[in-house]
Coordinates of C-alpha atoms and ligand atoms in Angstrom, one line a residue:
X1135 CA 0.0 0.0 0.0
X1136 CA 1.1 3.1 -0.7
X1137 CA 0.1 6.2 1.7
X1138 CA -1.5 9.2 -0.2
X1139 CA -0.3 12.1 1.5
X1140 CA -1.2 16.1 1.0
X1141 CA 0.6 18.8 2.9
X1142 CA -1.6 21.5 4.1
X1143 CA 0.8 24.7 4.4
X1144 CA 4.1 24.5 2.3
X1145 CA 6.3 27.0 4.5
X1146 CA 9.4 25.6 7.1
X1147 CA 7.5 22.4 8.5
X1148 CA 5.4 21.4 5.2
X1149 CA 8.1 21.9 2.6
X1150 CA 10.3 19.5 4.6
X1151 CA 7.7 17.0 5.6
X1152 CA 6.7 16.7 1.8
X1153 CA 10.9 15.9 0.5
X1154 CA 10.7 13.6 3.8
X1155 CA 7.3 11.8 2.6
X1156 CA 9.0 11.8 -1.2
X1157 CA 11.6 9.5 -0.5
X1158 CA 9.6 7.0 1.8
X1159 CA 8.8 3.7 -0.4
X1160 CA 5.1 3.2 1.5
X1161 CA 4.3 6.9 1.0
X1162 CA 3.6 9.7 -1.5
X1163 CA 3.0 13.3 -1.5
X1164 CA -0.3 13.7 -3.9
X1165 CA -0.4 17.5 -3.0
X1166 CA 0.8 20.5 -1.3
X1167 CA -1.8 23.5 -0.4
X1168 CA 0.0 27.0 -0.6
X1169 CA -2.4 30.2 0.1
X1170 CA 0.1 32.8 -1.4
X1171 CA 1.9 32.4 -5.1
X1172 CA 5.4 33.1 -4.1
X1173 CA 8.7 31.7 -4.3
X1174 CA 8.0 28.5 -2.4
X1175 CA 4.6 28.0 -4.1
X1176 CA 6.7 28.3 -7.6
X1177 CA 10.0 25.6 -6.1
X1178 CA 7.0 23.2 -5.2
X1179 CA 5.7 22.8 -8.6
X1180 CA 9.3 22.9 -10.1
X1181 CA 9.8 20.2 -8.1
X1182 CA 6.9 18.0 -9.3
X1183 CA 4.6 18.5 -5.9
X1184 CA 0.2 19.4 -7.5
X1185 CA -0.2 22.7 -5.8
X1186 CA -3.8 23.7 -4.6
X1187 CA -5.1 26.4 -3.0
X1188 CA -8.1 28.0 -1.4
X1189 CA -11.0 28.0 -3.3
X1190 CA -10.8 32.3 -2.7
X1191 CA -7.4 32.0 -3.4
X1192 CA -7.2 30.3 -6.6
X1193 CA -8.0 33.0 -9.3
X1194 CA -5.0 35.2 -7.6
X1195 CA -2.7 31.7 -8.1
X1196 CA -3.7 31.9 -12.1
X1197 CA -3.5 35.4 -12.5
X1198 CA 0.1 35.1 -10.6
X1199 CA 0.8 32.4 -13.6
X1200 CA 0.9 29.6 -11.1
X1201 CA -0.5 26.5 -12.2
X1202 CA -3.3 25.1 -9.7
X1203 CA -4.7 21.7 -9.7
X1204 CA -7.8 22.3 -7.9
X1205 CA -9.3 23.4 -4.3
X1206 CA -7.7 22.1 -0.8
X1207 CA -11.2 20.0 -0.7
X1208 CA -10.0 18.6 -4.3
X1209 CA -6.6 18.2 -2.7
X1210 CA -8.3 16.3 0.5
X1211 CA -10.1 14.1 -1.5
X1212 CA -7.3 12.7 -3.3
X1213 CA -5.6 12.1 0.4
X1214 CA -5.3 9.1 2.9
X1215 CA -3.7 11.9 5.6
X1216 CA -3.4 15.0 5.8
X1217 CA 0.1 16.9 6.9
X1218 CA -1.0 20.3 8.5
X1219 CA 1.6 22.4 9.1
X1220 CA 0.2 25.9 8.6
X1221 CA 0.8 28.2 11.5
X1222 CA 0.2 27.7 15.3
X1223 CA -3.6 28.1 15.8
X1224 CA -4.7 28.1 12.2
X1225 CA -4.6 24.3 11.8
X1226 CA -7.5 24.4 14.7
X1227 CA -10.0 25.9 12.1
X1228 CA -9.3 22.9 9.4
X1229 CA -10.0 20.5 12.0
X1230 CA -13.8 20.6 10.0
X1231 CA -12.7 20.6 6.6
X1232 CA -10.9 17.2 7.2
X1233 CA -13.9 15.7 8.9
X1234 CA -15.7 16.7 6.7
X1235 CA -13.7 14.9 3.8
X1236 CA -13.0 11.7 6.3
X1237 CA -9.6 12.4 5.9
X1238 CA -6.8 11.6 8.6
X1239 CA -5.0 14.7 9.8
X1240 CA -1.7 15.7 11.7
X1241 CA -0.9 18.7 13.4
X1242 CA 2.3 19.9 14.6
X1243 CA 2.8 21.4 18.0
X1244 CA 1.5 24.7 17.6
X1245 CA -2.2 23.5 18.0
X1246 CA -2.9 22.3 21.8
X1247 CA -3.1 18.7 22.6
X1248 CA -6.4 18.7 23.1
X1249 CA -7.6 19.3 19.1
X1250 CA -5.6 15.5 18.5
X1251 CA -6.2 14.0 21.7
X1252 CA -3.0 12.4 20.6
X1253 CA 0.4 14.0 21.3
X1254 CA 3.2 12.0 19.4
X1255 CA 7.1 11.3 19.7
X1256 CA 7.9 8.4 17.4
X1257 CA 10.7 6.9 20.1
X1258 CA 8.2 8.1 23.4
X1259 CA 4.5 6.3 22.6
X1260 CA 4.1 5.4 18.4
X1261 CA 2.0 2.6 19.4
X1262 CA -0.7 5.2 20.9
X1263 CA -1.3 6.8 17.6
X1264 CA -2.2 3.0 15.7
X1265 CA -5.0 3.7 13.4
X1266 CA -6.3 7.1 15.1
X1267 CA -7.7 9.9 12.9
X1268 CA -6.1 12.3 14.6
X1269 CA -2.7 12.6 16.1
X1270 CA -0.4 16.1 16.8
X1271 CA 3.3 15.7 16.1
X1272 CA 4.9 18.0 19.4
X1273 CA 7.3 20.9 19.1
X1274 CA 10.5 20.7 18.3
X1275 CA 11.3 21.5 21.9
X1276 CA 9.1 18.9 23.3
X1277 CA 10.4 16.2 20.6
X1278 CA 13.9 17.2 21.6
X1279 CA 13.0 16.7 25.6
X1280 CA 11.2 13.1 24.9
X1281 CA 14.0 11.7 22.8
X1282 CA 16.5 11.6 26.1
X1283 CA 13.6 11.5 28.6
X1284 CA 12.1 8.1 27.0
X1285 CA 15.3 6.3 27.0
X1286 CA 16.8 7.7 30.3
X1287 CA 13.5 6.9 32.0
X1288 CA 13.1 3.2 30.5
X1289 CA 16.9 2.8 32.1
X1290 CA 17.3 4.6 34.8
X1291 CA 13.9 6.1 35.8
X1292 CA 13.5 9.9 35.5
X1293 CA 12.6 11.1 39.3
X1294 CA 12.7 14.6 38.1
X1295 CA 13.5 16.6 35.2
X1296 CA 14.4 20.3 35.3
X1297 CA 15.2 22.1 31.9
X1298 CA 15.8 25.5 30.6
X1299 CA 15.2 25.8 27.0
X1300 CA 17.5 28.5 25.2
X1301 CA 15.3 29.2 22.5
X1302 CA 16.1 30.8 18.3
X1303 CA 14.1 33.9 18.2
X1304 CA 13.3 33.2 14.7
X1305 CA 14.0 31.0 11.9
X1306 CA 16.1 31.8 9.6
X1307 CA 14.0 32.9 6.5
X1308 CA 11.5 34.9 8.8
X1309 CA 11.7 38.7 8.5
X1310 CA 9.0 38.9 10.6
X1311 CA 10.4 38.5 14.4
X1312 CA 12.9 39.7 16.8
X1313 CA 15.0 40.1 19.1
X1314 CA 17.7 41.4 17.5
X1315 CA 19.5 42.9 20.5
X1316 CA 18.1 41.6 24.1
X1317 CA 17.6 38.1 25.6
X1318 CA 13.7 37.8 26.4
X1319 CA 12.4 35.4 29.6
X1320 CA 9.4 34.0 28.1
X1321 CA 7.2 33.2 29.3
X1322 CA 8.1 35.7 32.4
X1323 CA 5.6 33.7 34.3
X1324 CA 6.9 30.3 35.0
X1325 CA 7.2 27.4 34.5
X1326 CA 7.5 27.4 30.2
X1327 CA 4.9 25.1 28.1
X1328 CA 7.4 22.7 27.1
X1329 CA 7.2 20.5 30.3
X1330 CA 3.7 20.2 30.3
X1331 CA 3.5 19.5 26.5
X1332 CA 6.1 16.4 27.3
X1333 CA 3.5 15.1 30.0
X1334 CA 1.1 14.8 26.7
X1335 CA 3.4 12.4 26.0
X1336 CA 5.3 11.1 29.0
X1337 CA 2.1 11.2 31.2
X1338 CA 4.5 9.9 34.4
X1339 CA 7.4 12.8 34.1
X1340 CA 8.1 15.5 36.7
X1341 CA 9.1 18.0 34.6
X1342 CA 9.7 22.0 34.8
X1343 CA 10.8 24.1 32.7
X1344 CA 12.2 27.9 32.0
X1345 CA 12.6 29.5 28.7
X1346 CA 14.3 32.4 27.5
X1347 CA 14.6 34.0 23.7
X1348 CA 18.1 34.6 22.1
X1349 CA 18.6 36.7 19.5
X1350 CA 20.0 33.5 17.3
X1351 CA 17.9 31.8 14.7
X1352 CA 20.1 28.4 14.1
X1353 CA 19.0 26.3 17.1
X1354 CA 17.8 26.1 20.1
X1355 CA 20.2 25.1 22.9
X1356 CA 19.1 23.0 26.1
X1357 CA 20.6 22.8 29.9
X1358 CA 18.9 19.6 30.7
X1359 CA 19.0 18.3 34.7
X1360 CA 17.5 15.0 35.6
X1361 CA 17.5 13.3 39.3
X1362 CA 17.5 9.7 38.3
X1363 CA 16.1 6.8 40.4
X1364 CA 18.8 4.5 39.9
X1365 CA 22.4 5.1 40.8
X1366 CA 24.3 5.6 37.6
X1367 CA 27.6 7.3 36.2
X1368 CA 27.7 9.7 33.3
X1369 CA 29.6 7.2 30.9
X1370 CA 26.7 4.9 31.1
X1371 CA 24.1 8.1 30.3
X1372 CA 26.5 8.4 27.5
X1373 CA 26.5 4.7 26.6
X1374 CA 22.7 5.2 26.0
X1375 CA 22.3 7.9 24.6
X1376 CA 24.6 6.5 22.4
X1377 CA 22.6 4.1 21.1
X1378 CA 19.8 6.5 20.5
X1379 CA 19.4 6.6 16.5
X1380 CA 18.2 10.3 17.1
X1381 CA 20.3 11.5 19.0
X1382 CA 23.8 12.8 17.8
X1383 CA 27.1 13.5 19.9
X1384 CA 28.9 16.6 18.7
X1385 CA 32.7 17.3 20.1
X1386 CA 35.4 17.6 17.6
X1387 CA 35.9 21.2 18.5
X1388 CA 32.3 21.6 18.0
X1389 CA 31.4 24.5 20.7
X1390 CA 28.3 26.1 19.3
X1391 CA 25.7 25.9 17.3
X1392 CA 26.9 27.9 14.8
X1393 CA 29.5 25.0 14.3
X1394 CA 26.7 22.2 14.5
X1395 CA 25.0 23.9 11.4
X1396 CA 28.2 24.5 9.3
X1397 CA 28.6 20.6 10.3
X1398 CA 25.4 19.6 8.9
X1399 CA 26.3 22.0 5.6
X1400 CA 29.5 19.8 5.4
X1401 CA 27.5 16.6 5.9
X1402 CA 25.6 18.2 2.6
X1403 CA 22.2 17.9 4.6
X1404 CA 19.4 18.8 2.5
X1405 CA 18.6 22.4 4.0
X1406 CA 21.3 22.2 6.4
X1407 CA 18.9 20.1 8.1
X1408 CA 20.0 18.7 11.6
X1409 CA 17.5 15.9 12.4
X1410 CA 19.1 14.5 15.3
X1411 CA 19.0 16.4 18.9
X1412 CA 23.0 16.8 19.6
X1413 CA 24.1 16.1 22.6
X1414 CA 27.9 17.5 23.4
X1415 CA 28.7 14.3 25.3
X1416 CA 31.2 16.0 26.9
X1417 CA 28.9 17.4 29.2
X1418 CA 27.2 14.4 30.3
X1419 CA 28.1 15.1 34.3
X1420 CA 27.0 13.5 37.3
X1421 CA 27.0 15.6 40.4
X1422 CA 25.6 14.4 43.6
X1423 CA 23.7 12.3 42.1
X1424 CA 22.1 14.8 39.2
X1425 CA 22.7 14.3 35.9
X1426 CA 23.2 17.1 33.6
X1427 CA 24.0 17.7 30.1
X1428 CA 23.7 20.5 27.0
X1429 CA 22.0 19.6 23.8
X1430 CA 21.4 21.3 20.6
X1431 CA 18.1 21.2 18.6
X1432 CA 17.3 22.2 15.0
X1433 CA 14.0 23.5 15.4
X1434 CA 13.4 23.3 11.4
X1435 CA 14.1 20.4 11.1
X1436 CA 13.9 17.8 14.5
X1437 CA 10.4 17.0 13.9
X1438 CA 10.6 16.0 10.4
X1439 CA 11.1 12.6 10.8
X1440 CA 8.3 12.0 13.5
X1441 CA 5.8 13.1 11.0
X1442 CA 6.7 10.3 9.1
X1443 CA 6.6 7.9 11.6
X1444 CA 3.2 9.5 12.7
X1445 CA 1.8 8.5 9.5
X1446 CA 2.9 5.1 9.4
X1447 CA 1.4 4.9 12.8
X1448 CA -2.1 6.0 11.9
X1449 CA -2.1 4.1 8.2
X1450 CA -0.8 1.1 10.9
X1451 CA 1.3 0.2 7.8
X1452 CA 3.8 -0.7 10.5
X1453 CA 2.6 -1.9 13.8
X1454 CA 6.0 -1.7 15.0
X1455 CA 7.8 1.7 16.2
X1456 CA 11.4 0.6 16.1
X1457 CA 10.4 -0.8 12.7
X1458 CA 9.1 2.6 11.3
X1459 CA 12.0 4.6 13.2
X1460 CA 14.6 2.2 11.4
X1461 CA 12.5 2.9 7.9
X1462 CA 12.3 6.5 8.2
X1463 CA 15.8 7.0 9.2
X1464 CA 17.5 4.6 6.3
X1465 CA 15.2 6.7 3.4
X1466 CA 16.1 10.2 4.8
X1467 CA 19.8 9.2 5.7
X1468 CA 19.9 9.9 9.4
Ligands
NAD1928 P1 5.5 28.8 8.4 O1 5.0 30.2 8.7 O2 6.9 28.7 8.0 O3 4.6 28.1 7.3 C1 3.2 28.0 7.3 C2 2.7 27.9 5.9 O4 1.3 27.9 6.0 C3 3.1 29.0 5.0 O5 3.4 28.4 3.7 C4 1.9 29.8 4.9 O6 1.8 30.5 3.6 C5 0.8 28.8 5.1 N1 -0.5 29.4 5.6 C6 -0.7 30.5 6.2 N2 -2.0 30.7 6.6 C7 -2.6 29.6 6.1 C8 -3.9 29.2 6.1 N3 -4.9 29.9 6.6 N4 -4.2 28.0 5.4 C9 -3.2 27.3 4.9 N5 -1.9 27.6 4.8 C10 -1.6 28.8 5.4 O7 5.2 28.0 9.7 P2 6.1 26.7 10.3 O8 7.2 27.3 11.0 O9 6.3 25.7 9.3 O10 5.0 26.2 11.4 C11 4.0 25.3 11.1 C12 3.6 24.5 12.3 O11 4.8 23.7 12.8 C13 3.2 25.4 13.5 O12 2.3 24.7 14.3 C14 4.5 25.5 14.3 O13 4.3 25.7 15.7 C15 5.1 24.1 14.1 N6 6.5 23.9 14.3 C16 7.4 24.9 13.8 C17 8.7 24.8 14.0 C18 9.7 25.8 13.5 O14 10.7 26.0 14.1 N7 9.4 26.5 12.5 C19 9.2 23.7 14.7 C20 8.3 22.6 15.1 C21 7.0 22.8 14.9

């Protein structure tokens, strides 16, 4: 069987779900929804993607010279799931339009939990999204936090996690946000989001976090803290993580994450794209008993490969997480 898969919203998330979908042997992109005609509208036809549109948005498509196949209802009826990766909060007001068209849908983490009823992390709980309708892929913070927490937990059990998320103002094609000269606590009032949203997945976790905004838009940077519930020294944190297929160790005179992207330019990643979190495993520290370590996480591009995995999930054209992991990783090279 092959998945039929439209992407609703071609911007950071959507255009990089769609190449990710592309090279999947079980899965195809039959259409990407775009609602202005500009220069990502015009790459995704050049590179063979059916672009649709809103019905009101079509004539200005044409008149733009941008070829349209149809409506995003045309485009939804063509589809086994849906991708929705417009922006946070406007995925809500689709939720409809798909059940209308008995479609599946995914959202990213933008939208709350609660529109899914399904939070997902591929490594964290993929047999909880077998065959739903509806499942919400988490933020790239939150995917970030469950690949170590999952692992660490099964091992060692997580007593308590405490995190403060260094987060990219903006990406880097947005012209939109700032800062561009102050570091922003936000939210002021804590704790953050982020630990909650990994309780939509890892239910059992005591976690808290803090966040603050850096004017930076390459990554965001974590100071994780854990208190384990089992006795255990940093080289055997490290020997786990380790083995994590999504999780990366950076050293090598990497210090920053300006060095992690010109790494993954190196490593000719499409985009730059760092899929892994990455973990300087020279930090991995035990002290009185807490663990602690930085890691790095490409916001563009960490969640990329859980939508994948999310699909496979809901088409339960693989039953079996490590199976689909295993997949996913091997076609996109991670
Ligand atoms: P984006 O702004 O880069 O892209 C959104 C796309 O949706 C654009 O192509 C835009 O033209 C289109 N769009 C706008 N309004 C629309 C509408 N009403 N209907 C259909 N399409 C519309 O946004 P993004 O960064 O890709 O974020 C998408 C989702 O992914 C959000 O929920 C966000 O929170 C989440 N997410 C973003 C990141 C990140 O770092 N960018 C990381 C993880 C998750």
């Amino acid at each position: 069987m092959t998945v039929k898969v439209a992407i609703n919203g071609y911007g950071t998330i959507g255009k990089r779900v769609a190449d990710a979908v592309s090279v999947q042997d079980d899965m195809e992109i039959i259409g990407v929804a775009k609602t202005r005609p500009n220069f990502e509208a015009f790459m995704a036809k050049k590179k063979g993607f059916d672009v649709f549109a809103p019905e009101d948005k079509m004539k200005g498509m044409e008149e733009a010279n941008l070829e349209v196949e149809g409506s995003i209802d045309d485009m939804l009826e063509r589809a086994d799931v849906v991708v929705d990766c417009t922006p946070g909060g406007i995925g809500e007001k689709n939720k409809p339009i798909y059940e209308k068209a008995g479609v599946k849908a995914i959202w990213q983490g933008g939208e709350d939990h609660e529109l899914a009823g399904c939070s997902f992390n591929a490594q964290s709980n993929y047999e909880e999204a077998l065959g739903r309708d509806f499942v919400r892929v988490v933020s790239c913070n939150t995917t970030g936090l469950c690949r170590i927490i999952k692992p660490l937990d099964d091992e060692f059990g997580v007593n308590k996690a405490r995190v403060t998320l260094m987060r990219r103002a903006a990406d880097p094609g947005d012209i939109k946000k700032g800062p561009i000269n102050a570091i922003i606590p936000n939210p002021i009032k804590l704790p953050s989001h982020h630990g909650p949203d990994v309780k939509t997945v890892l239910s059992g976790i005591d976690i808290t976090t803090t966040a603050v905004k850096l004017p930076t838009t390459l990554m965001h940077l974590h100071t994780v803290n854990m208190e384990l519930n089992s006795e255990c020294t940093a080289e055997e944190v490290e020997a786990l993580l380790a083995k994590q297929s999504r999780v990366r160790f950076v050293g090598q005179g990497i210090t920053s994450t300006a060095e992690v992207m010109e790494m993954a330019r190196d490593m000719n990643r499409p985009r730059c794209d760092m899929w892994e979190n990455c973990v300087w495993n020279e930090s991995i520290t035990i002290y009185e008993g807490e663990l602690y370590f930085f890691q790095g996480i490409h916001q563009e591009s960490d969640v990329i490969p859980e939508n994948v995995d999310a699909i496979r999930a809901m088409m339960e054209i693989e039953k079996d997480g490590t199976k689909s992991v295993a997949k996913t990783n091997k076609a996109m090279g991670i």
